[in-house]
């Protein structure tokens, strides 16, 4: 094993490089002008608004310079994930020093003028954010919202056997739920076919205003905790730079040697025993090398170092001198030449080409993205001899398609299905005909579908599933997240961050587009008979449509053939978040594959076979979106057509929810003319919707006919009851829909009122029946579309 730690000369140069990174970090926070302090510092050189986070930054600079060295030493393929991404100055400084920053932003050149721009743009109007944002080369993780660094890192190394992700985890970040469960990702990593994650727990002791839990337990407890999570922690603790450089270099050497040994053993022998991967605990002062004391209060080594330690030089005369002293302590004149360029003996410490962490293509995943091999989804169609033919459950039809996507892409290893223990429950069992759940912990005889390597990733942490998938996508691969509809809310916030990332990266020319994040929300609100109220929540789509129209897509296929067509489309799409809501229970099928392809291409359309308005204007539009609302709408239409045959009814089905928005608001939006052609300008529209009703109003409020759109949807009434009763409780059932139509159609007169009375009686009958028999009435269970043709 190598004991190749630093020679004195190397130690001196590593320290100098670290000083350069620290200088550039402080410069970004403070300097408007005079970047190399070649004239005396004045207030005019200081930015008016001092924004940024210093506390974590010197520690991350320290880590980065050491990673640079170890990359060179071992020729590593490595990227850097900054958990406390608020240390943005560190990643910007280091990618600038290694040259990648100037390559993607030639204007930020390697000279005094470039330095000035580098400093000025930071946290500045028209400039860059203060975090490890998408604008920073090498970043796949902004770190603004803490907690996801380790899951992103693991996602990045799945199916990337040569890649190591060095992941700095903040000790505050480590208190978040997602990070706390992410330590267990090591039980899902295959040392043969995946790469490695090297967590570096940055134990700088503090958050914004508090100590951190992990810093205030004994070292023994911390070590036991990390060991208990399956890691081998290597501790690097101290303050004095020389000793710390030596300790860090040694720890990194050990970590890399251990990673290599684990991988080569597993790859040579197929040894399936779960390895104990190394990690580093870096115990260094918060705000290291910064001001020791300001106005009598200690800064370095305390929570006070978190943001900008010296805040108001304009009003505190002594503060300008403190900033000056601080900047000068890094001796920039020894580090940059007369042109403002890093001197060669330091520049050569950085790796070259794509070994530089800022230039590693894994961190710009679209560069590596390969299209999936997709079988023809039409081959998986279910037979629909007549509308209303019975189906086995829509996701069960999708399963074989996803199975073959997994199979067809097995060789290029760029497709995975993620889910919190629900792939079987969500009807995707077919996947296990060709692959397994990847699982590196112990197995027992009755376990099913577990193997060290597989295309399905299941951990009962929606956070990990989301974070892994995001990391997988961000590094240029494809995937699907299948989840219960109600519990996808657990990752609302992670979705937010990913959607923001997609929005920003879509506007950065050097960032390549990545595969879309595909949610398959099966086990939805209307079919939670055995789980009840806790499992009934269709609100994720309300949340999703808040995001930029160019990023989000929401699909509610009414049947299995539509689901196949939609999923094929989603897997081909790029740089979106696609939400697909689909049922898993046996349900009627409406469209042949040909009809489904056309309907999904349109995203919305009149179902002529279910309508009787012919070439005339309808009296009423019965609109539906979602599988259960479609069923109830068609049943309501059959009641209306039977009982009020003179009524002209039009059925409109919506697959692509965003078609409802005006074309000025969403790229999928219908023009007003097209919308009016479907929904009329003046006829009542009874709209049965899968989710909360107000979303339809939100999407259509500008349409001419909006006042006539009456929406029924989930209104937070739920419990354990029969499937039909769920719709009754929320007034979404066929009887309510038919009554609603009659209410809006005075021309139905007394006949209409008589029908209404009969429908009200039906509702009472229904209630009595289910309370006696514990299931829906036969006429509900056995109802088939087949009304007057
Ligand atoms: C989920 C989340 N909650 C709260 C915050 C606000 N916040 C920003 S930095 C910070 C403290 C972070 O501490 P740590 O991870 O230890 O980073 P460091 O001390 O190295 O800056 C907090 C609470 C956040 N960014 N994300």
mmCIF file of C-alpha atoms and ligand atoms in Angstrom, residues 53 55-56 84 86 143-148 169-174 176 202 204 206-208 212 286 306, ligand 1:
data_model
loop_
_atom_site.group_PDB
_atom_site.id
_atom_site.type_symbol
_atom_site.label_atom_id
_atom_site.label_comp_id
_atom_site.label_asym_id
_atom_site.label_seq_id
_atom_site.Cartn_x
_atom_site.Cartn_y
_atom_site.Cartn_z
ATOM 1 C CA UNK A 53 -20.879 32.211 2.908
ATOM 2 C CA UNK A 55 -17.544 29.500 6.927
ATOM 3 C CA UNK A 56 -17.549 26.338 4.838
ATOM 4 C CA UNK A 84 -22.910 22.736 1.767
ATOM 5 C CA UNK A 86 -23.472 27.706 -0.099
ATOM 6 C CA UNK A 143 -26.509 22.495 -2.520
ATOM 7 C CA UNK A 144 -28.826 25.405 -1.848
ATOM 8 C CA UNK A 145 -31.307 23.122 -0.159
ATOM 9 C CA UNK A 146 -29.298 20.933 2.132
ATOM 10 C CA UNK A 147 -29.595 17.177 2.341
ATOM 11 C CA UNK A 148 -29.219 15.636 -1.068
ATOM 12 C CA UNK A 169 -21.255 16.547 3.526
ATOM 13 C CA UNK A 170 -21.899 19.448 5.884
ATOM 14 C CA UNK A 171 -22.188 18.412 9.513
ATOM 15 C CA UNK A 172 -25.333 20.553 9.618
ATOM 16 C CA UNK A 173 -26.534 19.009 6.380
ATOM 17 C CA UNK A 174 -26.025 15.629 8.026
ATOM 18 C CA UNK A 176 -31.436 16.497 7.558
ATOM 19 C CA UNK A 202 -16.996 18.406 7.029
ATOM 20 C CA UNK A 204 -16.559 22.296 11.133
ATOM 21 C CA UNK A 206 -21.496 24.775 13.359
ATOM 22 C CA UNK A 207 -24.510 25.615 11.264
ATOM 23 C CA UNK A 208 -25.789 29.199 10.884
ATOM 24 C CA UNK A 212 -24.007 20.654 14.997
ATOM 25 C CA UNK A 286 -15.359 26.932 10.576
ATOM 26 C CA UNK A 306 -20.919 31.174 8.643
HETATM 27 C C1 LIG B 1 -32.923 22.069 3.934
HETATM 28 C C2 LIG B 1 -32.298 23.358 4.367
HETATM 29 N N1 LIG B 1 -32.642 23.887 5.548
HETATM 30 C C3 LIG B 1 -32.068 25.048 5.961
HETATM 31 C C4 LIG B 1 -31.179 25.700 5.190
HETATM 32 C C5 LIG B 1 -30.567 27.023 5.656
HETATM 33 N N2 LIG B 1 -29.110 26.837 5.894
HETATM 34 C C6 LIG B 1 -28.190 27.253 5.041
HETATM 35 S S1 LIG B 1 -26.648 26.898 5.533
HETATM 36 C C7 LIG B 1 -27.190 26.177 6.951
HETATM 37 C C8 LIG B 1 -26.219 25.563 7.915
HETATM 38 C C9 LIG B 1 -25.452 24.487 7.250
HETATM 39 O O1 LIG B 1 -24.530 23.899 8.107
HETATM 40 P P1 LIG B 1 -23.478 22.879 7.514
HETATM 41 O O2 LIG B 1 -24.151 21.880 6.644
HETATM 42 O O3 LIG B 1 -22.705 22.328 8.654
HETATM 43 O O4 LIG B 1 -22.568 23.747 6.573
HETATM 44 P P2 LIG B 1 -21.371 24.692 6.973
HETATM 45 O O5 LIG B 1 -21.373 24.835 8.456
HETATM 46 O O6 LIG B 1 -20.137 24.003 6.512
HETATM 47 O O7 LIG B 1 -21.632 25.976 6.291
HETATM 48 C C10 LIG B 1 -28.577 26.241 7.014
HETATM 49 C C11 LIG B 1 -29.374 25.740 8.147
HETATM 50 C C12 LIG B 1 -30.869 25.134 3.941
HETATM 51 N N3 LIG B 1 -30.027 25.710 3.094
HETATM 52 N N4 LIG B 1 -31.427 23.947 3.573
#
